[in-house]
Amino acid sequence: MVALLMFAAVCCAAPVGNAISAYVALKTGAQDDGGIAEGGSAADIPPRMLAAYKKAVQQVWKEVPKCQGMRWPILAGIAKVESNHAIGRNIAAGGDIRPKIYGVLLNGSGQGGNTTVVPDTDGGKWDGTSQGERAVGPFQFLPSTWESIGEDGNGDKVADPHNADDAALGAAIYLCGNGRDLTKRAQLKAAIWQYNHSDEYVANVLGWIDQYTAAAKDPALKNVPGKVHTVIEAALSQRGLPYSWGGGNTKGPSYGICCSPSGKSGAGIKGFDCSGLTTYAYAKAGISLPRTAAAQADVGHRIPASLGTGALKPGDLVFYAYAPGHDLTIYHVGIYVGGGRMINAARPGTVVRLDPVGAMSGFAGGARLL
């Protein structure tokens, strides 16, 4: 219980496994503190890359006729995590990306998190080296994987993983498998898991998919009371800022502390953890909150978990616990915005974003302060 209370002291999501995939994300372009780029809407994606994602959605049914539910936010979620949409590179009209994007050499050295030797399969054709394999392009395919799923997406009769159109189509084909229905959450998770065998990776990509999907339709705030509007707008204005363990206060984002149970430090990251974000947003409406998620559950009118998420109203705090019904085990808090969504600072490696209420485990009810 001591460890549990320490974990609740500065809120965040429960850490997931340390699984490392052969697909190694390459951080590129303009990065914020902690290597997390700001973003979360179509406006943050280079127009040529967004065009490639949308084009792939139109083309994939020809390659995988039984695939259902492929949409551009799915491809954008993958590309965001893998290459930050190739931001910082030149993307030609035909889709060629230069300089080419290479992951680390998978030689077991430990660099970039790789611990497994992956022998060369392409003689350097795609990854520029015959000394081993490395992931390539904006979707970070291994050359061996690309040879099995790569297709020509821009009509030049070459399937090139360094081309935006080709890479996006290849990713769509890979995610579709033999004909998944990606409108079903379980099958979407399975597709992302196939792309990278890591629970943490799956959660991160899903968060971006949800954010890109939601960004086009921000919460309707016309009919909410003034102070609720103030709280939600304050939290929404922080979207794109990185999660920082211990970060955030009544004045806004701040550098965090060390360290989360998974060893992630917020000391060099200016941003918010979950309760830091709620503390800031409610301060804008003149309401002072205690600093931790568990303590915030003692403020206002408590909404029991037994009533379900349907009892929540915009502006309510939403809590998550290891043992719902036992508030001492609360580990996370978000701000409900309606429509089954909340503003969320989820975990290290993510940013403040709109998430489904079901994105976190252990729903423990809410609290109404306004």
mmCIF file with all atom_site columns, N, CA and C in Angstrom, residues 23-48:
data_model
loop_
_atom_site.group_PDB
_atom_site.id
_atom_site.type_symbol
_atom_site.label_atom_id
_atom_site.label_alt_id
_atom_site.label_comp_id
_atom_site.label_asym_id
_atom_site.label_entity_id
_atom_site.label_seq_id
_atom_site.pdbx_PDB_ins_code
_atom_site.Cartn_x
_atom_site.Cartn_y
_atom_site.Cartn_z
_atom_site.occupancy
_atom_site.B_iso_or_equiv
_atom_site.pdbx_formal_charge
_atom_site.auth_seq_id
_atom_site.auth_comp_id
_atom_site.auth_asym_id
_atom_site.auth_atom_id
_atom_site.pdbx_PDB_model_num
ATOM 1  N N  . TYR A 1 23 ? 10.493 -2.079 -34.994 1.00 0.00 ? 23 TYR A N  1
ATOM 2  C CA . TYR A 1 23 ? 10.166 -0.788 -35.576 1.00 0.00 ? 23 TYR A CA 1
ATOM 3  C C  . TYR A 1 23 ? 10.581 0.282  -34.583 1.00 0.00 ? 23 TYR A C  1
ATOM 4  N N  . VAL A 1 24 ? 11.612 1.036  -34.901 1.00 0.00 ? 24 VAL A N  1
ATOM 5  C CA . VAL A 1 24 ? 12.156 2.001  -33.977 1.00 0.00 ? 24 VAL A CA 1
ATOM 6  C C  . VAL A 1 24 ? 11.761 3.394  -34.435 1.00 0.00 ? 24 VAL A C  1
ATOM 7  N N  . ALA A 1 25 ? 11.013 4.110  -33.590 1.00 0.00 ? 25 ALA A N  1
ATOM 8  C CA . ALA A 1 25 ? 10.586 5.462  -33.951 1.00 0.00 ? 25 ALA A CA 1
ATOM 9  C C  . ALA A 1 25 ? 11.797 6.376  -34.010 1.00 0.00 ? 25 ALA A C  1
ATOM 10 N N  . LEU A 1 26 ? 11.867 7.208  -35.051 1.00 0.00 ? 26 LEU A N  1
ATOM 11 C CA . LEU A 1 26 ? 12.938 8.173  -35.205 1.00 0.00 ? 26 LEU A CA 1
ATOM 12 C C  . LEU A 1 26 ? 12.381 9.550  -34.944 1.00 0.00 ? 26 LEU A C  1
ATOM 13 N N  . LYS A 1 27 ? 12.875 10.223 -33.937 1.00 0.00 ? 27 LYS A N  1
ATOM 14 C CA . LYS A 1 27 ? 12.370 11.547 -33.597 1.00 0.00 ? 27 LYS A CA 1
ATOM 15 C C  . LYS A 1 27 ? 12.909 12.560 -34.610 1.00 0.00 ? 27 LYS A C  1
ATOM 16 N N  . THR A 1 28 ? 12.018 13.265 -35.270 1.00 0.00 ? 28 THR A N  1
ATOM 17 C CA . THR A 1 28 ? 12.430 14.226 -36.274 1.00 0.00 ? 28 THR A CA 1
ATOM 18 C C  . THR A 1 28 ? 11.642 15.504 -36.103 1.00 0.00 ? 28 THR A C  1
ATOM 19 N N  . GLY A 1 29 ? 12.155 16.574 -36.720 1.00 0.00 ? 29 GLY A N  1
ATOM 20 C CA . GLY A 1 29 ? 11.398 17.804 -36.785 1.00 0.00 ? 29 GLY A CA 1
ATOM 21 C C  . GLY A 1 29 ? 11.422 18.566 -35.474 1.00 0.00 ? 29 GLY A C  1
ATOM 22 N N  . ALA A 1 30 ? 10.548 19.546 -35.396 1.00 0.00 ? 30 ALA A N  1
ATOM 23 C CA . ALA A 1 30 ? 10.488 20.428 -34.228 1.00 0.00 ? 30 ALA A CA 1
ATOM 24 C C  . ALA A 1 30 ? 9.894  19.679 -33.050 1.00 0.00 ? 30 ALA A C  1
ATOM 25 N N  . GLN A 1 31 ? 10.688 19.518 -32.030 1.00 0.00 ? 31 GLN A N  1
ATOM 26 C CA . GLN A 1 31 ? 10.258 18.769 -30.856 1.00 0.00 ? 31 GLN A CA 1
ATOM 27 C C  . GLN A 1 31 ? 10.125 19.700 -29.661 1.00 0.00 ? 31 GLN A C  1
ATOM 28 N N  . ASP A 1 32 ? 9.169  19.425 -28.804 1.00 0.00 ? 32 ASP A N  1
ATOM 29 C CA . ASP A 1 32 ? 9.032  20.167 -27.560 1.00 0.00 ? 32 ASP A CA 1
ATOM 30 C C  . ASP A 1 32 ? 9.877  19.477 -26.509 1.00 0.00 ? 32 ASP A C  1
ATOM 31 N N  . ASP A 1 33 ? 9.881  20.016 -25.295 1.00 0.00 ? 33 ASP A N  1
ATOM 32 C CA . ASP A 1 33 ? 10.634 19.385 -24.211 1.00 0.00 ? 33 ASP A CA 1
ATOM 33 C C  . ASP A 1 33 ? 10.256 17.919 -24.095 1.00 0.00 ? 33 ASP A C  1
ATOM 34 N N  . GLY A 1 34 ? 11.237 17.058 -23.917 1.00 0.00 ? 34 GLY A N  1
ATOM 35 C CA . GLY A 1 34 ? 10.978 15.642 -23.740 1.00 0.00 ? 34 GLY A CA 1
ATOM 36 C C  . GLY A 1 34 ? 10.774 14.909 -25.041 1.00 0.00 ? 34 GLY A C  1
ATOM 37 N N  . GLY A 1 35 ? 10.994 15.579 -26.182 1.00 0.00 ? 35 GLY A N  1
ATOM 38 C CA . GLY A 1 35 ? 10.896 14.888 -27.459 1.00 0.00 ? 35 GLY A CA 1
ATOM 39 C C  . GLY A 1 35 ? 9.491  14.681 -27.954 1.00 0.00 ? 35 GLY A C  1
ATOM 40 N N  . ILE A 1 36 ? 8.498  15.321 -27.356 1.00 0.00 ? 36 ILE A N  1
ATOM 41 C CA . ILE A 1 36 ? 7.124  15.171 -27.804 1.00 0.00 ? 36 ILE A CA 1
ATOM 42 C C  . ILE A 1 36 ? 6.744  16.417 -28.585 1.00 0.00 ? 36 ILE A C  1
ATOM 43 N N  . ALA A 1 37 ? 6.424  16.255 -29.851 1.00 0.00 ? 37 ALA A N  1
ATOM 44 C CA . ALA A 1 37 ? 6.055  17.406 -30.664 1.00 0.00 ? 37 ALA A CA 1
ATOM 45 C C  . ALA A 1 37 ? 4.622  17.823 -30.362 1.00 0.00 ? 37 ALA A C  1
ATOM 46 N N  . GLU A 1 38 ? 4.379  19.134 -30.434 1.00 0.00 ? 38 GLU A N  1
ATOM 47 C CA . GLU A 1 38 ? 3.013  19.603 -30.238 1.00 0.00 ? 38 GLU A CA 1
ATOM 48 C C  . GLU A 1 38 ? 2.168  19.202 -31.437 1.00 0.00 ? 38 GLU A C  1
ATOM 49 N N  . GLY A 1 39 ? 0.898  19.017 -31.230 1.00 0.00 ? 39 GLY A N  1
ATOM 50 C CA . GLY A 1 39 ? 0.027  18.678 -32.346 1.00 0.00 ? 39 GLY A CA 1
ATOM 51 C C  . GLY A 1 39 ? -1.251 18.031 -31.901 1.00 0.00 ? 39 GLY A C  1
ATOM 52 N N  . GLY A 1 40 ? -1.926 17.406 -32.841 1.00 0.00 ? 40 GLY A N  1
ATOM 53 C CA . GLY A 1 40 ? -3.154 16.728 -32.512 1.00 0.00 ? 40 GLY A CA 1
ATOM 54 C C  . GLY A 1 40 ? -4.292 17.027 -33.459 1.00 0.00 ? 40 GLY A C  1
ATOM 55 N N  . SER A 1 41 ? -4.031 17.802 -34.524 1.00 0.00 ? 41 SER A N  1
ATOM 56 C CA . SER A 1 41 ? -5.064 18.070 -35.508 1.00 0.00 ? 41 SER A CA 1
ATOM 57 C C  . SER A 1 41 ? -4.444 18.013 -36.887 1.00 0.00 ? 41 SER A C  1
ATOM 58 N N  . ALA A 1 42 ? -5.297 17.997 -37.914 1.00 0.00 ? 42 ALA A N  1
ATOM 59 C CA . ALA A 1 42 ? -4.809 17.930 -39.281 1.00 0.00 ? 42 ALA A CA 1
ATOM 60 C C  . ALA A 1 42 ? -3.896 19.104 -39.609 1.00 0.00 ? 42 ALA A C  1
ATOM 61 N N  . ALA A 1 43 ? -4.120 20.243 -38.929 1.00 0.00 ? 43 ALA A N  1
ATOM 62 C CA . ALA A 1 43 ? -3.313 21.428 -39.196 1.00 0.00 ? 43 ALA A CA 1
ATOM 63 C C  . ALA A 1 43 ? -1.852 21.220 -38.822 1.00 0.00 ? 43 ALA A C  1
ATOM 64 N N  . ASP A 1 44 ? -1.556 20.240 -37.986 1.00 0.00 ? 44 ASP A N  1
ATOM 65 C CA . ASP A 1 44 ? -0.186 19.995 -37.540 1.00 0.00 ? 44 ASP A CA 1
ATOM 66 C C  . ASP A 1 44 ? 0.540  18.969 -38.412 1.00 0.00 ? 44 ASP A C  1
ATOM 67 N N  . ILE A 1 45 ? -0.133 18.463 -39.439 1.00 0.00 ? 45 ILE A N  1
ATOM 68 C CA . ILE A 1 45 ? 0.456  17.470 -40.346 1.00 0.00 ? 45 ILE A CA 1
ATOM 69 C C  . ILE A 1 45 ? 0.835  18.159 -41.644 1.00 0.00 ? 45 ILE A C  1
ATOM 70 N N  . PRO A 1 46 ? 2.056  17.956 -42.161 1.00 0.00 ? 46 PRO A N  1
ATOM 71 C CA . PRO A 1 46 ? 2.399  18.541 -43.460 1.00 0.00 ? 46 PRO A CA 1
ATOM 72 C C  . PRO A 1 46 ? 1.342  18.173 -44.501 1.00 0.00 ? 46 PRO A C  1
ATOM 73 N N  . PRO A 1 47 ? 0.850  19.143 -45.266 1.00 0.00 ? 47 PRO A N  1
ATOM 74 C CA . PRO A 1 47 ? -0.237 18.868 -46.224 1.00 0.00 ? 47 PRO A CA 1
ATOM 75 C C  . PRO A 1 47 ? 0.048  17.702 -47.157 1.00 0.00 ? 47 PRO A C  1
ATOM 76 N N  . ARG A 1 48 ? 1.308  17.555 -47.582 1.00 0.00 ? 48 ARG A N  1
ATOM 77 C CA . ARG A 1 48 ? 1.618  16.452 -48.510 1.00 0.00 ? 48 ARG A CA 1
ATOM 78 C C  . ARG A 1 48 ? 1.511  15.103 -47.823 1.00 0.00 ? 48 ARG A C  1
#
